[in-house]
XYZ file of N, CA and C in Angstrom:
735
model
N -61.379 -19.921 26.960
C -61.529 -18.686 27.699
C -60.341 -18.445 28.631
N -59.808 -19.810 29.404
C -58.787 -19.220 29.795
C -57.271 -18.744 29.194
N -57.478 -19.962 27.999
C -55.992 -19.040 27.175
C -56.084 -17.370 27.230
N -57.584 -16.902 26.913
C -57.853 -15.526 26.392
C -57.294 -14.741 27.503
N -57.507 -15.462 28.536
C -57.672 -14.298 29.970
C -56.144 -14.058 30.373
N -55.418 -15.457 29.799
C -53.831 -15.318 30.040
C -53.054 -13.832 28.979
N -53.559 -14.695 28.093
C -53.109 -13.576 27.362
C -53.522 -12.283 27.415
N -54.894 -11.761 27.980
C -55.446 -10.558 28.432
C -54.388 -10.043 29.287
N -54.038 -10.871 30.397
C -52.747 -10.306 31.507
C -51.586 -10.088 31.277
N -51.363 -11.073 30.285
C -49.955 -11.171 30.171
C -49.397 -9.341 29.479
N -50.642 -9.305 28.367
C -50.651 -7.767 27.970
C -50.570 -6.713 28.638
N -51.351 -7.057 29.614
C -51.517 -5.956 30.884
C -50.114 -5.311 31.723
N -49.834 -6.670 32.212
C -48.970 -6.346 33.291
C -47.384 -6.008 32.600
N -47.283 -6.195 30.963
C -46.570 -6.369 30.233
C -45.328 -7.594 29.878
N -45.956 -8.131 29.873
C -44.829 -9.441 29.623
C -45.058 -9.779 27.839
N -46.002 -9.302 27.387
C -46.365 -9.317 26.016
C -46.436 -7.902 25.513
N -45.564 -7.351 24.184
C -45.624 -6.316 24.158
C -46.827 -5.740 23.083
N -48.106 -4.293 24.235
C -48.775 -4.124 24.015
C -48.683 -3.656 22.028
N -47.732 -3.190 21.649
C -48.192 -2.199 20.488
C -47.713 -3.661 19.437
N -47.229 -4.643 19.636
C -47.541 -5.523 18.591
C -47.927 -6.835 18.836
N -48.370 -6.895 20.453
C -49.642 -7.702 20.805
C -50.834 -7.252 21.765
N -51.573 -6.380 21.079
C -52.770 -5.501 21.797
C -53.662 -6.483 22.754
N -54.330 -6.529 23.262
C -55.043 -7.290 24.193
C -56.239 -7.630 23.473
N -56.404 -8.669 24.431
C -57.672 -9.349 23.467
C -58.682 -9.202 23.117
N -59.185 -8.016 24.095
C -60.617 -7.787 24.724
C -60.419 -6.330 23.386
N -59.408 -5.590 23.337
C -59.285 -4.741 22.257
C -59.705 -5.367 20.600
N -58.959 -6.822 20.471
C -58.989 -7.833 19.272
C -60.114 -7.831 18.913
N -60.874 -8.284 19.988
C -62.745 -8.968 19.768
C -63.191 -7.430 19.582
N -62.939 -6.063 19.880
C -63.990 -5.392 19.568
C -63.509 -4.934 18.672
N -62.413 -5.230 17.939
C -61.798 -4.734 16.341
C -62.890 -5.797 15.489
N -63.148 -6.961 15.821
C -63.377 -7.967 15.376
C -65.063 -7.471 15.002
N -65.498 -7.323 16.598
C -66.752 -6.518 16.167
C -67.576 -5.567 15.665
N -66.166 -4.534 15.399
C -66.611 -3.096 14.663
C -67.064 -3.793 13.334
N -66.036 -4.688 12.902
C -65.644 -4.919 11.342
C -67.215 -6.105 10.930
N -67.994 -6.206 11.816
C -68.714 -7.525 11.683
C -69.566 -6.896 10.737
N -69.963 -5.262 10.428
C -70.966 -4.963 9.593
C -70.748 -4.276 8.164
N -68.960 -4.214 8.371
C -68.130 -4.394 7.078
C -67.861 -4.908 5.771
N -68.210 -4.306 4.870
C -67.908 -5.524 3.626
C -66.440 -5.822 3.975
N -65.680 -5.440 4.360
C -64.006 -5.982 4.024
C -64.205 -7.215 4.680
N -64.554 -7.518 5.659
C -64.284 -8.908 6.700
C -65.301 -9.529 5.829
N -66.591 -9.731 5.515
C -67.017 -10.854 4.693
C -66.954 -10.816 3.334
N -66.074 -10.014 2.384
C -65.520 -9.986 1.142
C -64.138 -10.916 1.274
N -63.639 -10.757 2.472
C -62.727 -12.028 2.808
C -63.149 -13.197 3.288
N -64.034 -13.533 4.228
C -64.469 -14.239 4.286
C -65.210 -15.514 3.013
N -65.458 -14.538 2.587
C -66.210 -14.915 1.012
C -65.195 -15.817 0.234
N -64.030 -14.615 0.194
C -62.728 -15.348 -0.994
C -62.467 -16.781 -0.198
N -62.345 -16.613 1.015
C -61.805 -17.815 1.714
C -62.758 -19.238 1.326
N -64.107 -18.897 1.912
C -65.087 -20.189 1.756
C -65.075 -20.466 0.218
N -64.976 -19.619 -0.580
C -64.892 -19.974 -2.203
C -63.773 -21.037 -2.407
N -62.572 -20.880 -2.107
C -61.715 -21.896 -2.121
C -61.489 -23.319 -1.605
N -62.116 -22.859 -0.300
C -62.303 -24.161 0.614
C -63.265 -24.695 -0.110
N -64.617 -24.299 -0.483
C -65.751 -25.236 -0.975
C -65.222 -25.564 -2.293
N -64.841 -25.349 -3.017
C -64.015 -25.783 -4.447
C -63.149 -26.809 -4.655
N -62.221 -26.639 -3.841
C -61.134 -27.483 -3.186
C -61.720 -28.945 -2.554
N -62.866 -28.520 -1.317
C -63.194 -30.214 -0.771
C -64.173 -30.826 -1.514
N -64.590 -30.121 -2.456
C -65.736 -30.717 -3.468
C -65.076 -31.296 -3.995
N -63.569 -31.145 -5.082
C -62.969 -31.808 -5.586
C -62.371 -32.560 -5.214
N -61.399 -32.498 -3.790
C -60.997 -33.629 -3.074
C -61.662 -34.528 -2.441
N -63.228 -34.356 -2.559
C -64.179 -35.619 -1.852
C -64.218 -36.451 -3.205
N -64.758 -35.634 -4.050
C -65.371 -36.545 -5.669
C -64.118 -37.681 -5.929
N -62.690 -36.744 -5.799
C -61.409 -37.530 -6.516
C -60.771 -38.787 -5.533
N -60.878 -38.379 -4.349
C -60.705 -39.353 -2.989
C -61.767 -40.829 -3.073
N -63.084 -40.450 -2.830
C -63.999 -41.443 -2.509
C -63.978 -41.855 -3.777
N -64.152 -41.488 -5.112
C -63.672 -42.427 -6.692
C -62.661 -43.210 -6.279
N -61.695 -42.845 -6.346
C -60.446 -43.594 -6.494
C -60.099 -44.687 -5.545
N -60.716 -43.818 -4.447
C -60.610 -45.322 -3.135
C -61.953 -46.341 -3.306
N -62.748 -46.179 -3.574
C -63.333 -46.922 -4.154
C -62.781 -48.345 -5.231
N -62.280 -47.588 -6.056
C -62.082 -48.325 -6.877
C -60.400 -49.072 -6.328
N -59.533 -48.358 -5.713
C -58.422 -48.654 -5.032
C -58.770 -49.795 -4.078
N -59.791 -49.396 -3.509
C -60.081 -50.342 -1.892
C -60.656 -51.378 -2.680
N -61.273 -51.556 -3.236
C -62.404 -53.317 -3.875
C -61.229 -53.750 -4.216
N -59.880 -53.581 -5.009
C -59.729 -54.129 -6.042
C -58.513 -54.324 -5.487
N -58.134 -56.114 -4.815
C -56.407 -56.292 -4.629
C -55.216 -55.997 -5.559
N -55.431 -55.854 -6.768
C -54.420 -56.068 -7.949
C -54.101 -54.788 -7.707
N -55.101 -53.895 -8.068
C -54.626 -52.007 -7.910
C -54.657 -51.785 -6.515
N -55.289 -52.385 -5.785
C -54.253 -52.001 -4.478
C -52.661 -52.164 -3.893
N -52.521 -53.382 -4.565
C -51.117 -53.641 -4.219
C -50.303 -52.725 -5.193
N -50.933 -52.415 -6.397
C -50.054 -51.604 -7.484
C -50.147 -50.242 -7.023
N -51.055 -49.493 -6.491
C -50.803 -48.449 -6.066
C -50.481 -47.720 -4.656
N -50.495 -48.828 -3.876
C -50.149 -48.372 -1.877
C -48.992 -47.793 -1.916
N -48.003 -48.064 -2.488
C -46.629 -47.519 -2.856
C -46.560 -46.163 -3.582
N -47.276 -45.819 -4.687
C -47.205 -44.397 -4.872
C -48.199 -43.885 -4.393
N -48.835 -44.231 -3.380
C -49.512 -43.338 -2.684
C -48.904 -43.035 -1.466
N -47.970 -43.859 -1.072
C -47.246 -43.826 0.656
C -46.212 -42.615 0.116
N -46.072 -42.437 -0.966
C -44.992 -41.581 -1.427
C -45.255 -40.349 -1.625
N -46.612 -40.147 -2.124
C -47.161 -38.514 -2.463
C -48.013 -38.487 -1.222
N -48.327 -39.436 -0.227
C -49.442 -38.439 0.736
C -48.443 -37.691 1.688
N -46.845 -38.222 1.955
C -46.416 -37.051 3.197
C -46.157 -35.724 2.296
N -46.058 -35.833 1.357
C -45.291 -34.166 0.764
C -46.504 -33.141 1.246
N -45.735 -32.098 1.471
C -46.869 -31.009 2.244
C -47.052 -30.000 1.288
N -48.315 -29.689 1.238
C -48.553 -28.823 0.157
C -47.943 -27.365 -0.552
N -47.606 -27.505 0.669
C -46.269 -26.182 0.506
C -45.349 -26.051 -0.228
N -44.364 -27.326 -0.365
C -43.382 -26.895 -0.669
C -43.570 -27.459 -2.343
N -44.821 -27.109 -2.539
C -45.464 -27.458 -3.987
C -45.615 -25.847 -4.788
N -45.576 -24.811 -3.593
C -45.855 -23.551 -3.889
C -45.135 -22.918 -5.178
N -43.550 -23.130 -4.765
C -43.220 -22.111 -6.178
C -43.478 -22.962 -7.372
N -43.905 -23.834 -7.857
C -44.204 -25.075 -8.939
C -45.480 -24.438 -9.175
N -46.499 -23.981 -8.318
C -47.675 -23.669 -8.787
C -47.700 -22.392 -8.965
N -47.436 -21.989 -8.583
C -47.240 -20.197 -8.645
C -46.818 -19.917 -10.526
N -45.731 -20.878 -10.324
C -45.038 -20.786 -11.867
C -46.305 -21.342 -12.992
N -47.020 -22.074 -12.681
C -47.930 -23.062 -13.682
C -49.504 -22.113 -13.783
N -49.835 -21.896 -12.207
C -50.818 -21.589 -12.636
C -51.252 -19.618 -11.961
N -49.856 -19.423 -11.205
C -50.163 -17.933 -11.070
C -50.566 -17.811 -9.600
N -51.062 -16.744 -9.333
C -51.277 -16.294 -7.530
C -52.616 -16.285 -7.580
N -53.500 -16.500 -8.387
C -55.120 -16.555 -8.324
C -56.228 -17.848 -7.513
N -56.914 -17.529 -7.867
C -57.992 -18.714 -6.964
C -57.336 -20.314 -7.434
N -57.140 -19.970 -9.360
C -56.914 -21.830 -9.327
C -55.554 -22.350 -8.024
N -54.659 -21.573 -8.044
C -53.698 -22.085 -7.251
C -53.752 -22.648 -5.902
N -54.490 -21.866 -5.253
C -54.972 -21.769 -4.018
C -56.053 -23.230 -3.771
N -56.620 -23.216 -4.847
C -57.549 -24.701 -5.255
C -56.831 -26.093 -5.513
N -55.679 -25.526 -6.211
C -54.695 -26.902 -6.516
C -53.910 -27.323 -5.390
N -53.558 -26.565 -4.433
C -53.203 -27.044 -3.200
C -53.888 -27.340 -2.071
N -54.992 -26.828 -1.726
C -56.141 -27.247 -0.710
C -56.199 -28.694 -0.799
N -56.596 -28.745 -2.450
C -57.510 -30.077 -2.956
C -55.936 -31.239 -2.807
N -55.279 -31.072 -3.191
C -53.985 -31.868 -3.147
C -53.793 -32.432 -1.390
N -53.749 -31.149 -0.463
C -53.591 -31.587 0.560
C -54.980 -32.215 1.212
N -55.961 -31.896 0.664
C -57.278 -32.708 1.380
C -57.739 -33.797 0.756
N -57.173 -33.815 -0.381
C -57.597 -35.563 -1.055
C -57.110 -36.648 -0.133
N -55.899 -36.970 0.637
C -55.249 -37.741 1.444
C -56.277 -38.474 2.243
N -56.561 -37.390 3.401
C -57.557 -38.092 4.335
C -58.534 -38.613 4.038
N -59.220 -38.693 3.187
C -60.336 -38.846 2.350
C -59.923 -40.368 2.023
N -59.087 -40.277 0.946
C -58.485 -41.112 0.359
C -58.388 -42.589 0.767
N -57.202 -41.956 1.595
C -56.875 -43.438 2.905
C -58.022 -43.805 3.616
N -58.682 -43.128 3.861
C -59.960 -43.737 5.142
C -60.767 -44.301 4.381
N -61.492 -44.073 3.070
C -62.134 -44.720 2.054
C -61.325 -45.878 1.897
N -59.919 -45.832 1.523
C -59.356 -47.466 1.063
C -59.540 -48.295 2.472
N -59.250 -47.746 3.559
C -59.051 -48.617 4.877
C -60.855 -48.930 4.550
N -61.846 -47.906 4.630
C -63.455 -48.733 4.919
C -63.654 -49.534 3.886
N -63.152 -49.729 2.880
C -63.669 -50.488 1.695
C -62.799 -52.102 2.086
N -62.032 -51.860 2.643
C -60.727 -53.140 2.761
C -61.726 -53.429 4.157
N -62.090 -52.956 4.785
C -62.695 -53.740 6.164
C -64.117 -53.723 6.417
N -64.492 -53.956 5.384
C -66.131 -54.655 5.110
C -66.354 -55.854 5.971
N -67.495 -55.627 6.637
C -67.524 -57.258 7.606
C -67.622 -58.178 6.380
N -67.030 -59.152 6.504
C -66.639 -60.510 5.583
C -67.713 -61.276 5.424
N -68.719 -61.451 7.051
C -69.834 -61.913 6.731
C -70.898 -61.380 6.312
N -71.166 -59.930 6.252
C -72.150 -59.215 5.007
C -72.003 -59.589 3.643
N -70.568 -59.730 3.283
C -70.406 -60.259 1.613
C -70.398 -61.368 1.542
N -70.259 -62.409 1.796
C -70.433 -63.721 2.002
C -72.537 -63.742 2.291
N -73.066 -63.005 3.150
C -74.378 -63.013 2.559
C -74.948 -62.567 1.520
N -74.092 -61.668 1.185
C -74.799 -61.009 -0.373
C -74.365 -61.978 -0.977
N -73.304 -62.091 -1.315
C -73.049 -63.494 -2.801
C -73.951 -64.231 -2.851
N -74.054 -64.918 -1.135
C -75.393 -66.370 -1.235
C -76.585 -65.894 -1.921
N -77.221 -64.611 -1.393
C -77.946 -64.388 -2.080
C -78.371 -63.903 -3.819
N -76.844 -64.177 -4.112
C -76.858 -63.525 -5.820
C -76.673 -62.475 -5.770
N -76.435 -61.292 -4.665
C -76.547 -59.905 -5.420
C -75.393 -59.688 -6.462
N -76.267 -58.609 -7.468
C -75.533 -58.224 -8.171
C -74.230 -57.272 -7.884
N -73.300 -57.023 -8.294
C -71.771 -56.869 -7.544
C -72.666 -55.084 -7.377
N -73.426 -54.272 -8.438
C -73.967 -52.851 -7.852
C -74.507 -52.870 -6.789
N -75.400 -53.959 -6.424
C -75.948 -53.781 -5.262
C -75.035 -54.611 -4.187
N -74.341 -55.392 -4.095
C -73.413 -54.861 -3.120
C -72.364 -54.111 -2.665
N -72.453 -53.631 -3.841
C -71.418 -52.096 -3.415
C -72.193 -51.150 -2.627
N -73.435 -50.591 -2.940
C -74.744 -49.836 -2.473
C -74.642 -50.331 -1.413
N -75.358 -51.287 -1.179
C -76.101 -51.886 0.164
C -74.742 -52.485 1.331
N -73.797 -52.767 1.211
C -73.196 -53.871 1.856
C -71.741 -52.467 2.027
N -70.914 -53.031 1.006
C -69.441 -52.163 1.197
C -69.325 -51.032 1.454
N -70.321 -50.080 0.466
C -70.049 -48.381 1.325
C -70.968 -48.127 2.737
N -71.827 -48.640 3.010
C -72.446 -48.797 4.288
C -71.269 -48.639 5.452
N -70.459 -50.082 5.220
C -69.520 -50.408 6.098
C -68.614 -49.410 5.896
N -68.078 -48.939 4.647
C -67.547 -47.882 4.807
C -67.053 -46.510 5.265
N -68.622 -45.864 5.400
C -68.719 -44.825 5.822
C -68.422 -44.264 7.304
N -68.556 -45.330 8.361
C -67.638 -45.019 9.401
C -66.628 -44.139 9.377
N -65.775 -44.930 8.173
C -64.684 -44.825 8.153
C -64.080 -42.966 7.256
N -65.192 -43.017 5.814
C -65.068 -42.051 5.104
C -65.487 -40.735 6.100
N -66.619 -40.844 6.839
C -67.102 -39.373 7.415
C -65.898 -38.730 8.209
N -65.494 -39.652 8.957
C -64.105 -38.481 9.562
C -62.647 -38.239 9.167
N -62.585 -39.203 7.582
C -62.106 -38.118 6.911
C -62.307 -36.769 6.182
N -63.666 -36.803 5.753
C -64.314 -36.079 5.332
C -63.805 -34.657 6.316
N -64.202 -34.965 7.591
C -63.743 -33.899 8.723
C -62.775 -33.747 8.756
N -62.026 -34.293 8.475
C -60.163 -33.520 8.654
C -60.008 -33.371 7.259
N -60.217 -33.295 5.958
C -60.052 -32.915 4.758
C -60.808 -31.764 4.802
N -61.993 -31.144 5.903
C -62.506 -29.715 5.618
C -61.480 -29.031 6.304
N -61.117 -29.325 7.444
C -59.319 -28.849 8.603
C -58.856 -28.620 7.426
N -58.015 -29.579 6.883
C -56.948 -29.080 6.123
C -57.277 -28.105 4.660
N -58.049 -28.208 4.190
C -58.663 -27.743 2.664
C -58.612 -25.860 3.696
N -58.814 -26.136 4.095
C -58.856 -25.071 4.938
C -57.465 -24.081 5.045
N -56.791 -24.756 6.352
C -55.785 -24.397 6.394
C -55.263 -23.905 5.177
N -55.082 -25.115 4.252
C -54.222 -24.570 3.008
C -55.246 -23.570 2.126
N -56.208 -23.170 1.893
C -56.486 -22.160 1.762
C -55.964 -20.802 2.421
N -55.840 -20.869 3.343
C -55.835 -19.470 4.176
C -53.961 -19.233 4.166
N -53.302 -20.865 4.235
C -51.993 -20.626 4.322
C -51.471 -19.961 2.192
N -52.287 -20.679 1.450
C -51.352 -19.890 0.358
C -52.238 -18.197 -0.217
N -53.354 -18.033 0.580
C -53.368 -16.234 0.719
C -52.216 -15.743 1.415
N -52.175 -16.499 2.532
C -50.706 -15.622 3.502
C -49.618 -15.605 2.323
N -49.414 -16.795 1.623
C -47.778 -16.949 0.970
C -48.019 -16.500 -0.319
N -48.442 -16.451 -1.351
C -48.858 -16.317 -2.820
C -49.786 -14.816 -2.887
N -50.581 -14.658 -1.813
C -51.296 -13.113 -2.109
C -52.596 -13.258 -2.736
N -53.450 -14.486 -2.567
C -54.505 -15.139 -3.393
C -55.501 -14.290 -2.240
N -56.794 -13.532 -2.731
C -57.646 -12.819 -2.438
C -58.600 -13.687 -0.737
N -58.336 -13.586 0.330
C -59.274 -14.261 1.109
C -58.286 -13.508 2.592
N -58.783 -13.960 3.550
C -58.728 -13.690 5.375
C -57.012 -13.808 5.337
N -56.158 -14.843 4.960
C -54.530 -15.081 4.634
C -54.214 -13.486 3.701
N -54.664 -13.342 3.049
C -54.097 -11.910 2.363
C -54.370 -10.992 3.579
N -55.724 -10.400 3.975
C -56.316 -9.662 4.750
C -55.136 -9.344 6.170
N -54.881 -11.046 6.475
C -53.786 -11.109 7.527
C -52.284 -9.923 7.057
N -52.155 -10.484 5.712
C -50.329 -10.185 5.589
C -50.535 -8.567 5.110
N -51.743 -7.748 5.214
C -51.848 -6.783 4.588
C -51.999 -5.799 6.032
N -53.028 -6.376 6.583
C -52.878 -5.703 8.092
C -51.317 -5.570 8.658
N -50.688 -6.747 8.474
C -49.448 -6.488 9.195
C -48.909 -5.881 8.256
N -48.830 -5.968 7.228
C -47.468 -5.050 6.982
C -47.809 -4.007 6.743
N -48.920 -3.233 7.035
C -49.722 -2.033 7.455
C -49.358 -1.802 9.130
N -49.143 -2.451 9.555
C -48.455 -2.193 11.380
C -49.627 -2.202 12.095
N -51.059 -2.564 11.119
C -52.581 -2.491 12.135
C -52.714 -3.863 12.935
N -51.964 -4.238 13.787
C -51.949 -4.870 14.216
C -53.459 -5.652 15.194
N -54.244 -4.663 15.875
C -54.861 -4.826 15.983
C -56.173 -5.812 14.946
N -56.637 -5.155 14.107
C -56.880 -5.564 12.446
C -56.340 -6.800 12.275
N -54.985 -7.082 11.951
C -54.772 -8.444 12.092
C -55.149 -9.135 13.244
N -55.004 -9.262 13.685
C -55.286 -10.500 14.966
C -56.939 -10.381 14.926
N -57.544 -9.325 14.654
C -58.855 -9.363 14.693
C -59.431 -10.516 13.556
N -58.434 -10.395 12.293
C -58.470 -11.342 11.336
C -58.216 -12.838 10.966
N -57.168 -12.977 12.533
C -56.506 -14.284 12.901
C -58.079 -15.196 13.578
N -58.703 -13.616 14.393
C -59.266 -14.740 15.421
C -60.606 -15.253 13.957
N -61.017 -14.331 13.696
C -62.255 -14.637 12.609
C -61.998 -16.134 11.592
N -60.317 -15.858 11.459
C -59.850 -17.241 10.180
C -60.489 -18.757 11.596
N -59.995 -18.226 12.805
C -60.266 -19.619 13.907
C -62.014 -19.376 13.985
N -62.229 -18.506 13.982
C -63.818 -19.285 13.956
C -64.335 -19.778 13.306
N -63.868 -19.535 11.992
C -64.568 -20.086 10.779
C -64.305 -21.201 10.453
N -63.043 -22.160 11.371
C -62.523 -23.132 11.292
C -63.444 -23.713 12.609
N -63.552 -23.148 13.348
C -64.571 -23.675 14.617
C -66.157 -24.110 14.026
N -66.209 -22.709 13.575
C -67.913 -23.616 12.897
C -68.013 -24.888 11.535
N -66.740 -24.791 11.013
C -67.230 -25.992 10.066
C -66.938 -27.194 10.534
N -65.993 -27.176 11.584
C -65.595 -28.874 12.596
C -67.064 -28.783 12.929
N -67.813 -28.029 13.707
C -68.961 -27.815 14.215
C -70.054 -28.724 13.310
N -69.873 -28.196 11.963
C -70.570 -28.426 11.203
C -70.390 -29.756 10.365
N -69.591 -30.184 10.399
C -69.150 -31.735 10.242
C -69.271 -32.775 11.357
N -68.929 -32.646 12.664
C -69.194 -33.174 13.612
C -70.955 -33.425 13.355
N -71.453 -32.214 13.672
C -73.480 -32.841 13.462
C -73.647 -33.419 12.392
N -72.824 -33.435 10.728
C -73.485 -33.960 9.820
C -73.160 -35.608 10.247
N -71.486 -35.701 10.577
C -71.073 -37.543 11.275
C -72.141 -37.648 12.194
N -72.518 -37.042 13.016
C -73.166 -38.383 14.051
C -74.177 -38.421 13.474
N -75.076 -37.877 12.016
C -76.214 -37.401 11.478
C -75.710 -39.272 10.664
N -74.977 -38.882 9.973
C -74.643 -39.784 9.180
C -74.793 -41.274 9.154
N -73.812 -41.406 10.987
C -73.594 -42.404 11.661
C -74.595 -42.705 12.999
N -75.881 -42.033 12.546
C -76.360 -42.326 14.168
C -77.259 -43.900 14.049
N -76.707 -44.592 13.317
C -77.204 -45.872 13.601
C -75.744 -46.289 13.948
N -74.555 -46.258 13.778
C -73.516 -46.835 14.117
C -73.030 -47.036 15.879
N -72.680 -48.261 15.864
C -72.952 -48.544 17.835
C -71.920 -47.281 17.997
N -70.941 -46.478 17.516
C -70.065 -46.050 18.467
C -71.104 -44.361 18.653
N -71.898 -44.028 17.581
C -73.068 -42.922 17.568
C -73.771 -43.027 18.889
N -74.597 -44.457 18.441
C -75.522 -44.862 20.142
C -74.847 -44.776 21.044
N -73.839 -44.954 21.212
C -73.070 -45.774 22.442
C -72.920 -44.069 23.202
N -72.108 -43.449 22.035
C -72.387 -41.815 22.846
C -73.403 -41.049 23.334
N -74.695 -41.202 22.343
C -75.735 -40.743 23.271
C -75.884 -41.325 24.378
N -75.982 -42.551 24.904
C -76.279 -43.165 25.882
C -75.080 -42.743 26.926
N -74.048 -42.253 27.109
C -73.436 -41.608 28.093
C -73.731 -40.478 28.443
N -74.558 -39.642 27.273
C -75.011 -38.340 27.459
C -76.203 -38.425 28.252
């Protein structure tokens, strides 16, 4: 609220210029005319279509692979190296490669989300699978379990600490890169909506569209945050927070 109020003044008194940065309090009621609009949730729509497409596939392909990456020393040591190599590249500069392969449509927009949100996923699954308490598996063996049921019961248990908040920053980013290749490629969602307002000069309209892309990024942290501590509320660092609350 107080960024808002800065920037409310800064408009005012003019240090920000009004006709291609309107004030805020103008923004939110552009924001609110449009709330009973098909245009704002026909974008909205394109947007969550991608994002949910995208982290569905980057959860399934992440938690597989680290799975099978994290148990297993031989393919871990064989693959930490081409993975230290493809997780910094940024999904971006993957753009004209996909554009060329698969076009300016939804798949594209899907092939880069999912690319950039498999990572976090990824790594945090290999790190929870590699740091299984030692003495949980050492009790399962004594007891015979079969290697399924200690994968079930014992390793992804311990795991999941670790997987849920990647999970949360792979919906961040699946995100982002959704909304960033509508802005760049012209793929149907809130990123088009943006580059169309502006180069329409409705400035207002845009930013009304900027703030809507941040809420919608506000409610799904929102919405990941309650499913982790949902997840994790037997985990001491879960308890440990209620009990300060």
């Amino acid at each position: 609220m107080t960024v808002l109020a800065v920037l409310e003044f800064s408009t005012i008194v003019g240090l920000l210029p009004e006709k291609t940065f309107p004030r805020v309090s103008a923004d939110l009621r552009e924001l609110a005319g449009m709330a009973g609009a098909a245009e704002l949730w026909t974008a909205v729509g394109h947007t969550l279509q991608g994002w949910a497409i995208s982290f569905a596939l980057a959860t399934v392909i992440a938690v597989l692979l680290g799975i099978a990456v994290g148990s297993n020393a031989v393919l871990y040591a064989a693959t930490s190296a081409v993975i230290e190599f493809l997780r910094p590249i940024p999904s971006v500069a993957l753009i004209p490669l996909v554009v060329l392969v698969l076009g300016t449509g939804l798949q594209s927009k899907v092939f880069l989300a999912t690319f950039a949100a498999t990572w976090p996923v990824l790594v945090a699954t290999i790190y929870g699978m590699r740091d299984v308490e030692p003495v949980a598996l050492e009790t399962a063996r004594s007891f015979r379990a079969r290697p399924r049921d200690t994968l079930l019961s014992v390793v992804l248990p311990g795991a999941v600490p670790y997987i849920a908040p990647g999970l949360r920053v792979a919906s961040t980013t699946a995100l982002i890169l959704c909304v960033t290749a509508e802005l760049v490629i012209g793929a149907p969602g809130l990123g088009q909506s943006i580059t169309v307002a502006q180069a329409g000069g409705q400035y207002q309209l845009m930013y009304a569209f900027i703030i809507a892309t941040g809420l919608l990024g506000v409610l799904l942290n929102l919405l990941f945050v309650a499913l982790e501590k949902r997840l994790l509320r037997w985990h001491p660092s879960q308890r440990s927070q209620g009990g300060v609350q």
